[in-house]
Coordinates of C-alpha atoms in Angstrom, one line a residue:
M270 CA -30.0 71.9 -18.9
Y271 CA -33.3 73.2 -17.3
P272 CA -36.2 73.1 -19.2
G273 CA -36.4 75.6 -21.5
H274 CA -34.6 73.5 -22.8
W275 CA -36.1 70.1 -22.9
A276 CA -39.1 72.0 -24.2
A277 CA -38.2 73.6 -26.7
E278 CA -36.3 70.2 -27.8
K279 CA -39.4 67.8 -27.4
P280 CA -41.6 70.6 -25.9
D281 CA -45.1 67.6 -26.8
T282 CA -42.8 64.6 -24.2
V283 CA -44.7 63.8 -20.5
A284 CA -42.0 65.2 -18.5
V285 CA -43.3 64.0 -15.1
T286 CA -46.5 61.3 -14.4
N287 CA -48.2 61.3 -11.2
T288 CA -48.4 57.2 -10.5
A289 CA -51.7 57.5 -8.4
T290 CA -53.7 59.4 -10.7
G291 CA -52.3 59.3 -13.9
A292 CA -51.8 63.1 -14.8
T293 CA -49.0 64.8 -16.4
L294 CA -46.9 67.7 -17.2
T295 CA -45.5 67.7 -20.3
W296 CA -42.3 70.0 -21.0
R297 CA -43.5 72.7 -22.4
E298 CA -46.3 73.1 -19.7
L299 CA -43.4 72.3 -17.1
N300 CA -41.9 75.1 -18.5
D301 CA -44.5 77.6 -18.9
A302 CA -45.6 76.4 -15.7
S303 CA -42.3 77.0 -13.7
N304 CA -41.8 80.8 -16.0
R305 CA -45.0 81.6 -14.2
V306 CA -43.7 81.1 -10.5
A307 CA -40.7 82.9 -11.6
Q308 CA -42.6 85.8 -12.7
L309 CA -44.7 86.2 -9.9
L310 CA -41.3 86.0 -7.3
A311 CA -40.2 89.0 -9.2
D312 CA -42.8 90.6 -9.8
R313 CA -43.5 90.7 -5.1
G314 CA -39.8 92.2 -5.8
L315 CA -37.8 89.0 -4.9
G316 CA -34.7 88.4 -6.2
P317 CA -31.2 85.7 -6.5
G318 CA -30.2 84.5 -2.8
D319 CA -33.4 85.6 -2.1
H320 CA -34.8 82.5 0.1
V321 CA -38.4 80.2 -0.3
A322 CA -40.0 77.5 1.2
L323 CA -42.2 74.7 0.4
L324 CA -44.5 72.8 2.5
M325 CA -46.6 70.5 -0.2
E326 CA -47.4 66.4 -0.5
N327 CA -45.9 64.8 -3.5
R328 CA -48.1 66.4 -6.6
L329 CA -46.9 67.7 -9.8
A330 CA -47.0 70.9 -8.4
Y331 CA -43.8 70.2 -6.7
F332 CA -41.7 70.5 -10.1
S333 CA -42.8 73.9 -11.6
L334 CA -42.3 75.5 -8.2
A335 CA -39.3 73.4 -7.6
W336 CA -38.2 75.1 -10.6
G337 CA -38.9 78.3 -10.4
V338 CA -37.0 79.3 -7.6
L339 CA -33.7 77.8 -8.8
R340 CA -34.4 78.8 -12.7
S341 CA -34.3 82.3 -10.2
G342 CA -31.6 82.6 -8.4
M343 CA -32.5 81.7 -5.6
Y344 CA -32.7 79.0 -2.4
L345 CA -35.4 76.9 -1.5
T346 CA -35.9 75.3 1.6
C347 CA -38.6 71.9 1.0
I348 CA -39.9 71.1 4.7
N349 CA -41.2 68.1 5.9
R350 CA -45.2 68.3 5.4
Y351 CA -45.2 65.7 9.0
L352 CA -43.5 68.9 11.4
T353 CA -45.6 70.7 13.6
V354 CA -46.8 73.8 13.4
D355 CA -44.4 75.6 15.5
E356 CA -41.1 72.4 14.1
A357 CA -42.6 74.0 10.4
A358 CA -42.6 77.9 11.5
Y359 CA -39.2 77.2 12.6
I360 CA -37.2 76.3 9.3
V361 CA -39.5 78.7 7.6
A362 CA -37.8 81.8 10.4
D363 CA -34.8 80.2 10.6
S364 CA -34.4 79.9 6.9
G365 CA -35.1 83.7 6.2
S366 CA -38.0 82.3 3.4
V367 CA -39.1 85.4 2.4
A368 CA -42.6 83.7 0.4
L369 CA -43.8 80.2 1.8
F370 CA -46.0 77.9 -1.1
A371 CA -47.8 75.3 0.9
S372 CA -51.0 72.8 -0.5
G373 CA -54.5 73.8 0.8
E374 CA -54.2 71.3 3.4
L375 CA -50.9 71.4 4.8
A376 CA -51.7 75.8 4.8
S377 CA -55.3 74.8 6.4
S378 CA -53.8 75.1 10.2
A379 CA -55.1 79.0 11.0
E380 CA -51.9 79.2 13.1
L381 CA -48.8 79.1 10.4
A382 CA -49.7 82.0 8.9
A383 CA -49.4 83.2 12.1
A384 CA -46.5 82.0 13.4
I385 CA -44.2 82.8 10.6
P386 CA -44.9 86.9 10.6
T387 CA -41.5 87.4 9.2
C388 CA -42.5 85.4 5.5
P389 CA -44.5 88.5 4.1
H390 CA -45.8 86.8 0.5
R391 CA -47.2 82.7 1.6
F392 CA -49.1 80.8 -1.4
C393 CA -51.5 78.4 -0.9
M394 CA -52.6 75.7 -3.7
A395 CA -56.5 75.6 -2.1
D396 CA -58.2 73.0 -2.9
G397 CA -61.3 74.9 -1.7
E398 CA -61.5 78.6 0.1
T399 CA -57.8 80.5 0.3
P400 CA -56.6 80.1 4.0
A401 CA -56.9 83.6 5.6
G402 CA -53.1 85.0 6.0
F403 CA -52.8 83.7 1.9
D404 CA -52.7 84.8 -0.8
D405 CA -55.1 81.9 -4.1
L406 CA -51.6 80.7 -5.7
D407 CA -53.4 79.1 -8.4
A408 CA -55.0 82.9 -9.1
A409 CA -51.5 84.7 -8.8
L410 CA -49.3 82.6 -10.7
A411 CA -52.4 82.8 -13.6
A412 CA -52.1 86.2 -13.9
M413 CA -48.0 85.7 -14.6
P414 CA -46.8 85.7 -18.4
A415 CA -45.1 82.1 -19.4
T416 CA -42.4 83.6 -20.5
P417 CA -38.6 83.8 -18.6
I418 CA -37.9 86.5 -15.7
A419 CA -34.6 88.8 -17.6
N420 CA -32.1 87.2 -15.7
E421 CA -32.0 83.8 -15.5
L422 CA -29.4 82.6 -12.8
Q423 CA -28.7 79.4 -11.2
G424 CA -30.9 78.6 -7.5
D425 CA -29.9 76.2 -5.0
T426 CA -31.6 74.1 -2.1
M427 CA -31.1 75.0 1.5
L428 CA -32.5 72.0 3.0
Y429 CA -33.2 71.5 6.5
S430 CA -30.7 68.4 8.1
S431 CA -31.1 67.9 12.4
G432 CA -28.6 67.2 14.4
S433 CA -27.8 66.5 17.5
T434 CA -28.3 69.9 19.7
G435 CA -32.3 69.0 18.5
R436 CA -33.3 72.0 16.1
P437 CA -33.0 71.6 12.4
K438 CA -30.2 73.7 10.5
G439 CA -30.7 74.9 7.4
I440 CA -26.6 72.6 4.8
K441 CA -26.5 76.5 2.9
R442 CA -23.6 76.8 -0.4
P443 CA -22.3 79.8 -1.8
L444 CA -24.5 79.9 -4.9
S445 CA -22.7 80.0 -8.6
G446 CA -24.3 83.2 -10.1
A447 CA -23.8 81.4 -13.3
P448 CA -27.1 81.4 -15.4
I449 CA -29.7 78.7 -15.5
T450 CA -28.8 77.6 -19.2
A451 CA -25.9 75.3 -16.7
G452 CA -28.1 73.6 -15.0
I453 CA -28.2 73.3 -11.7
P454 CA -25.9 72.0 -9.0
G455 CA -25.2 68.5 -7.5
V456 CA -25.8 67.1 -11.9
D457 CA -22.9 65.1 -13.2
R458 CA -23.7 64.4 -16.6
A459 CA -21.4 62.3 -16.5
N460 CA -23.6 60.1 -13.8
P461 CA -21.9 56.3 -13.2
Y462 CA -26.0 55.2 -13.2
G463 CA -26.5 56.1 -16.5
I464 CA -29.3 58.4 -16.5
D465 CA -30.4 60.6 -20.1
H466 CA -32.5 61.8 -22.4
D467 CA -34.6 58.0 -22.3
T468 CA -34.6 57.4 -18.4
R469 CA -37.5 56.7 -16.8
Y470 CA -36.9 56.9 -13.4
L471 CA -39.4 56.5 -9.8
S472 CA -39.5 58.2 -6.9
P473 CA -41.4 56.6 -4.5
A474 CA -40.8 58.7 -1.6
P475 CA -41.7 61.9 -0.5
L476 CA -39.9 64.7 -2.2
Y477 CA -39.1 66.8 0.3
H478 CA -36.8 64.5 1.5
A479 CA -33.4 65.7 -0.6
A480 CA -32.1 62.4 -2.1
P481 CA -36.1 62.0 -3.9
F482 CA -35.8 65.8 -4.1
G483 CA -32.5 65.4 -5.6
F484 CA -32.9 63.0 -7.8
C485 CA -36.6 63.9 -9.2
M486 CA -34.9 66.7 -10.7
R487 CA -31.2 65.1 -11.7
T488 CA -33.4 62.9 -14.1
L489 CA -35.4 66.1 -15.0
S490 CA -32.2 67.9 -15.0
L491 CA -31.1 65.7 -18.4
G492 CA -33.6 65.2 -19.7
G493 CA -35.1 62.2 -18.3
S494 CA -39.5 61.3 -17.3
V495 CA -40.0 60.9 -13.7
Y496 CA -43.1 58.7 -12.6
M497 CA -43.6 60.3 -9.4
M498 CA -45.6 58.4 -5.9
E499 CA -47.9 59.8 -4.2
R500 CA -47.0 57.4 -1.6
F501 CA -44.3 54.3 -0.7
D502 CA -46.7 51.0 -1.4
A503 CA -44.9 48.1 -2.0
L504 CA -47.1 46.0 -4.5
A505 CA -47.6 49.7 -6.4
S506 CA -44.6 50.2 -6.7
L507 CA -44.1 46.6 -8.9
E508 CA -47.0 47.1 -11.2
N509 CA -45.5 50.9 -11.5
I510 CA -42.1 48.6 -12.8
D511 CA -44.1 46.7 -14.9
R512 CA -46.4 50.2 -16.3
Y513 CA -44.3 52.7 -17.6
G514 CA -41.5 50.6 -18.3
I515 CA -39.3 52.5 -15.7
T516 CA -35.9 52.3 -16.5
H517 CA -33.7 53.7 -13.2
S518 CA -35.8 53.9 -9.3
Q519 CA -34.3 55.2 -5.8
W520 CA -35.7 53.1 -2.7
V521 CA -34.8 53.6 1.6
P522 CA -33.9 49.9 2.9
T523 CA -37.2 49.7 4.2
M524 CA -39.1 49.8 0.9
F525 CA -36.6 46.0 -0.1
V526 CA -38.6 44.7 2.7
R527 CA -41.9 45.9 2.7
M528 CA -42.0 44.5 -1.0
L529 CA -39.3 40.8 -0.1
K530 CA -42.8 40.3 2.1
L531 CA -44.5 40.9 -0.4
P532 CA -46.4 36.8 -1.6
A533 CA -44.3 34.9 -4.4
A534 CA -47.6 35.2 -6.5
D535 CA -47.6 39.1 -6.2
R536 CA -43.9 39.3 -6.6
D537 CA -43.3 37.4 -9.6
R538 CA -46.5 38.3 -12.1
H539 CA -44.9 42.0 -12.6
D540 CA -42.2 42.3 -15.3
L541 CA -39.5 44.1 -14.6
S542 CA -37.2 43.5 -17.9
T543 CA -36.4 47.1 -18.2
H544 CA -35.5 48.6 -14.6
R545 CA -31.4 48.4 -15.2
V546 CA -30.9 50.4 -11.6
A547 CA -31.9 50.7 -8.4
V548 CA -30.2 53.1 -6.4
H549 CA -30.2 52.7 -2.1
A550 CA -29.1 55.2 1.1
A551 CA -30.3 56.6 3.5
A552 CA -30.1 54.2 5.7
P553 CA -27.8 50.9 6.0
C554 CA -29.1 48.0 4.1
P555 CA -28.0 44.4 6.2
V556 CA -26.7 42.2 4.2
D557 CA -28.9 39.8 3.6
V558 CA -32.1 41.7 2.2
K559 CA -29.1 43.3 -0.1
Q560 CA -28.5 39.8 -1.4
Q561 CA -31.8 38.9 -1.6
M562 CA -32.9 41.6 -3.3
M563 CA -29.8 41.1 -5.5
D564 CA -31.3 37.8 -6.6
W565 CA -35.3 38.7 -7.5
W566 CA -33.6 41.8 -8.9
G567 CA -30.3 40.7 -10.9
P568 CA -27.1 42.6 -10.5
V569 CA -29.0 45.7 -10.5
L570 CA -28.5 47.7 -6.9
W571 CA -26.0 50.5 -7.2
E572 CA -25.2 51.9 -3.5
Y573 CA -23.9 55.5 -2.2
Y574 CA -23.1 57.2 1.4
A575 CA -24.2 60.7 1.2
G576 CA -25.4 63.0 2.7
T577 CA -27.5 67.1 2.2
E578 CA -24.4 68.7 2.7
R579 CA -22.9 67.8 -0.3
N580 CA -19.3 67.5 0.6
G581 CA -18.1 64.1 -1.1
S582 CA -19.2 60.4 -1.7
T583 CA -18.8 57.3 -2.3
I584 CA -20.9 55.0 -4.4
I585 CA -20.7 51.4 -5.4
G586 CA -21.8 49.2 -8.3
P587 CA -23.7 46.1 -7.6
E588 CA -20.4 44.0 -8.8
E589 CA -17.6 45.3 -6.0
W590 CA -20.7 45.0 -4.0
L591 CA -20.8 41.4 -3.7
A592 CA -17.3 41.3 -4.0
N593 CA -16.9 43.5 -0.7
P594 CA -20.4 42.5 0.6
G595 CA -21.7 44.9 3.3
S596 CA -19.5 48.2 1.1
V597 CA -20.6 51.1 0.6
G598 CA -18.1 51.5 -2.2
K599 CA -14.8 53.9 -3.6
V600 CA -15.5 57.6 -2.8
R601 CA -15.9 60.1 -5.1
G602 CA -15.1 63.2 -5.7
A603 CA -13.0 63.8 -2.8
V604 CA -10.6 62.7 -0.9
L605 CA -11.6 59.9 1.5
H606 CA -9.8 60.6 5.2
I607 CA -10.5 58.3 8.3
C608 CA -9.4 59.4 11.7
D609 CA -9.0 59.6 15.5
E610 CA -11.0 61.5 18.3
E611 CA -7.5 63.8 18.1
G612 CA -7.9 64.4 13.7
N613 CA -4.6 62.2 13.4
E614 CA -5.2 59.4 10.3
L615 CA -5.7 55.9 11.4
P616 CA -4.4 52.8 9.3
T617 CA -6.2 50.3 6.6
G618 CA -9.0 48.4 8.4
E619 CA -8.8 50.5 11.5
A620 CA -12.6 52.7 12.1
G621 CA -12.2 56.4 13.1
L622 CA -14.2 59.5 12.0
V623 CA -14.8 59.9 8.2
Y624 CA -13.7 63.1 6.5
F625 CA -14.0 64.2 2.8
E626 CA -11.4 66.7 1.9
Q627 CA -12.1 68.4 -0.9
P628 CA -10.5 72.1 -2.2
Q629 CA -11.8 73.8 0.1
R630 CA -15.0 73.3 2.6
S631 CA -18.1 74.2 0.4
F632 CA -20.9 74.5 3.3
E633 CA -21.6 76.1 6.3
Y634 CA -24.9 75.1 8.5
H635 CA -26.9 77.9 8.4
N636 CA -26.8 80.1 11.7
A637 CA -24.9 77.2 13.5
P638 CA -21.2 78.5 13.7
E639 CA -20.6 75.6 16.7
K640 CA -22.2 73.0 14.1
T641 CA -20.0 73.8 11.3
S642 CA -17.1 73.3 13.5
S643 CA -18.5 70.1 14.9
A644 CA -18.3 68.8 11.7
T645 CA -15.2 70.4 10.2
H646 CA -11.8 68.3 10.7
P647 CA -9.4 70.6 13.8
L648 CA -6.4 70.5 11.4
H649 CA -8.1 71.5 8.2
D650 CA -10.8 73.6 7.2
N651 CA -11.7 71.3 3.9
W652 CA -12.2 68.5 5.7
T653 CA -15.6 67.3 6.8
S654 CA -17.2 64.7 8.2
L655 CA -21.5 64.1 8.6
G656 CA -19.7 62.0 11.8
D657 CA -20.1 58.8 11.0
V658 CA -17.6 56.2 12.2
G659 CA -16.2 53.8 9.6
Y660 CA -12.9 51.9 8.4
V661 CA -11.2 51.6 4.6
N662 CA -10.1 48.0 3.3
D663 CA -6.7 47.3 1.4
A664 CA -8.7 47.8 -1.5
G665 CA -10.1 51.3 0.0
Y666 CA -13.3 50.2 -0.1
L667 CA -14.9 52.1 2.4
F668 CA -17.3 50.3 5.9
L669 CA -19.9 51.8 8.2
T670 CA -19.6 50.8 11.4
D671 CA -21.8 53.2 13.6
R672 CA -22.4 57.0 14.3
K673 CA -20.3 59.2 15.6
A674 CA -23.7 60.9 17.9
F675 CA -26.8 58.4 18.6
M676 CA -28.9 59.0 16.0
I677 CA -32.1 57.2 15.0
I678 CA -32.6 56.0 11.1
S679 CA -35.7 55.2 10.8
G680 CA -37.6 53.7 7.3
G681 CA -34.3 55.9 5.9
V682 CA -35.3 59.0 7.9
N683 CA -33.0 60.5 10.3
I684 CA -34.7 61.5 14.0
Y685 CA -32.4 63.4 16.7
P686 CA -32.9 62.0 20.2
R687 CA -32.0 65.3 21.5
E688 CA -35.3 67.4 20.5
I689 CA -37.5 64.1 21.8
E690 CA -35.9 64.1 25.3
D691 CA -36.4 67.9 25.5
A692 CA -39.7 67.4 24.8
L693 CA -39.9 64.7 27.3
I694 CA -38.4 66.3 30.0
M695 CA -40.6 68.9 30.4
H696 CA -43.2 66.8 31.1
P697 CA -44.0 67.1 35.2
R698 CA -43.4 63.5 36.2
V699 CA -39.8 63.2 34.0
R700 CA -36.5 64.6 36.2
D701 CA -34.5 62.2 33.7
V702 CA -35.2 60.9 30.3
A703 CA -32.5 59.2 27.4
V704 CA -33.6 58.7 24.0
F705 CA -31.7 55.8 21.3
G706 CA -32.9 54.1 18.2
V707 CA -33.2 49.8 18.7
P708 CA -33.6 47.9 16.3
N709 CA -36.3 46.7 14.8
A710 CA -36.8 43.9 11.8
D711 CA -39.2 46.7 9.6
F712 CA -37.7 50.3 9.3
G713 CA -34.0 49.2 10.2
E714 CA -34.2 51.0 13.6
E715 CA -36.8 52.2 16.0
V716 CA -37.2 55.5 18.8
K717 CA -36.5 54.4 22.1
A718 CA -37.0 56.4 25.4
V719 CA -35.8 55.2 28.6
V720 CA -37.1 57.5 31.5
E721 CA -36.4 58.3 35.6
I722 CA -39.1 59.3 37.9
D723 CA -39.2 62.7 39.6
G724 CA -41.1 60.8 42.4
A725 CA -42.4 57.9 43.6
F726 CA -43.2 55.1 41.1
D727 CA -43.6 51.5 41.6
N728 CA -42.4 49.7 38.2
D729 CA -44.0 46.6 39.2
D730 CA -47.5 47.8 39.1
D731 CA -48.0 46.7 35.1
E732 CA -51.2 49.4 36.2
A733 CA -49.3 52.3 37.0
R734 CA -47.0 51.6 34.2
Q735 CA -48.9 51.3 31.1
T736 CA -50.9 54.6 33.2
L737 CA -48.0 57.0 32.7
C738 CA -46.6 55.6 29.9
D739 CA -49.2 56.4 27.7
D740 CA -49.5 59.8 29.6
L741 CA -46.0 60.1 28.2
L742 CA -46.5 58.6 25.0
D743 CA -49.9 61.8 24.5
H744 CA -47.6 64.4 26.3
S745 CA -45.0 63.5 23.1
R746 CA -47.4 63.7 20.4
A747 CA -48.3 66.9 21.8
H748 CA -45.0 68.3 21.2
L749 CA -44.0 65.7 18.4
A750 CA -44.2 64.9 14.3
G751 CA -45.8 61.5 14.5
Y752 CA -42.4 59.6 13.6
K753 CA -40.6 60.6 16.5
V754 CA -42.7 60.2 19.2
P755 CA -40.8 56.4 21.0
R756 CA -42.3 53.8 19.4
S757 CA -42.2 52.2 22.9
I758 CA -41.0 53.1 27.3
D759 CA -39.1 51.6 30.0
F760 CA -38.4 53.2 33.3
I761 CA -35.1 53.5 35.5
D762 CA -34.1 53.9 38.7
E763 CA -31.0 56.3 38.1
M764 CA -30.1 57.4 34.4
P765 CA -26.4 56.9 34.3
R766 CA -24.3 60.5 34.2
L767 CA -21.2 61.0 34.7
P768 CA -20.1 63.7 37.8
T769 CA -19.2 66.4 34.7
G770 CA -23.4 65.9 34.2
K771 CA -23.1 64.1 31.2
L772 CA -25.0 61.2 30.0
Y773 CA -23.6 57.7 30.0
K774 CA -25.6 57.1 26.4
K775 CA -23.6 54.2 25.3
P776 CA -23.8 51.6 27.7
L777 CA -27.9 52.2 28.2
R778 CA -28.0 51.5 24.2
D779 CA -26.1 48.8 24.1
S780 CA -28.2 46.6 26.3
Y781 CA -30.7 47.0 24.2
W782 CA -29.4 45.4 21.1
P783 CA -27.7 41.7 19.8

């Protein structure tokens, strides 16, 4: 379904609520606003297959803008609001976006408009003066009719997922060409979580992430109501479940840790009885953390393993998990294969690379055929992998054991070492560098850099070491988004590289893990 259907069925019912302000969008308002967005895009000459980027904080307008793009048969690329101007501009250019919707805060950098010359249609939802290089979005939309465009086709997202090669890559699927009345891709009406027109779904995470955005749009497609938090707060999350009678929610393990650390009085004073399903994914959840959450919230935790690629998934319900602690579930919508490095299938219980088999490969990495090839089985074009290692037990449950690449997952956010290494290696004192994840009690992992210094350096001189660390961290902050900056830096006399020049990172990383 789509907003037009629900606007006709229940026009004055609230579709989306901002829990921080109490502001709402009814189905009629969401439908009208998204129609105006679609009309604006059509008025600028855009049509099916074009790409549109969205750079914005969590706010109600996110949903009307997204629906406007998706009911126009176009690709939507949501951009991480914490990226630097250079990082955001790269995604706008690489995606081929010809239109950008941005909030006033994020468009206010004078460099952004100049950095995206290939994107001619730039709109800003300005809370004051419209920045140079942007059109006033509110004024542009006010001039548009609130009626549907003539040809409403089903669009799709093209979200970006970084890889070990450095720059992020867009995950692109072919458009269906179906009418928007068919809904949006990836929505299963027979969903395992029981999301329907009575659902009250709490979204505590940033909307630019694939999972929160996808679950919000799935809920709206099925006629449920979304309760959007502007940002995660442990106590506010519990208060919102109580205040709004939340039935469904989605989390990452770091959020569980934060809530478990609340004082007992805060944890116990909220009525959570309406809460039937709490979905979590995006990062490994320690067994004891999940068990504590089960003890507190009851058997309502559902877990899945999947990627933005939508090439397959596993899912596990609470009772199944209690019987198979640590598992991410059984496969659905695909066939699961565990293979060695040469592509040979491995027996039950033996760990290897996890592949999902589809009737045909369902995605490609935009402008990156080599990345598409590396994710594809060497013998089967329709077997693809997210790069994770795991095994299947005798009952068919998948257990993940490691990642093929040294991707860092910190607080549910994927961080890729190569980009950080590329930034640090440009510092004049750095001869060689390795970046990887090390344990962090709250976030699961944090970014660690190990550096080989060019020239004389006394690692035993505490003052000199601290001065150099501060200099390297300042350099990192100037070139990277804040969450990618190393949390600590160690120094090494010589980096362990093989004769071929390949960095032997595993023993470095292993020395920091129990």
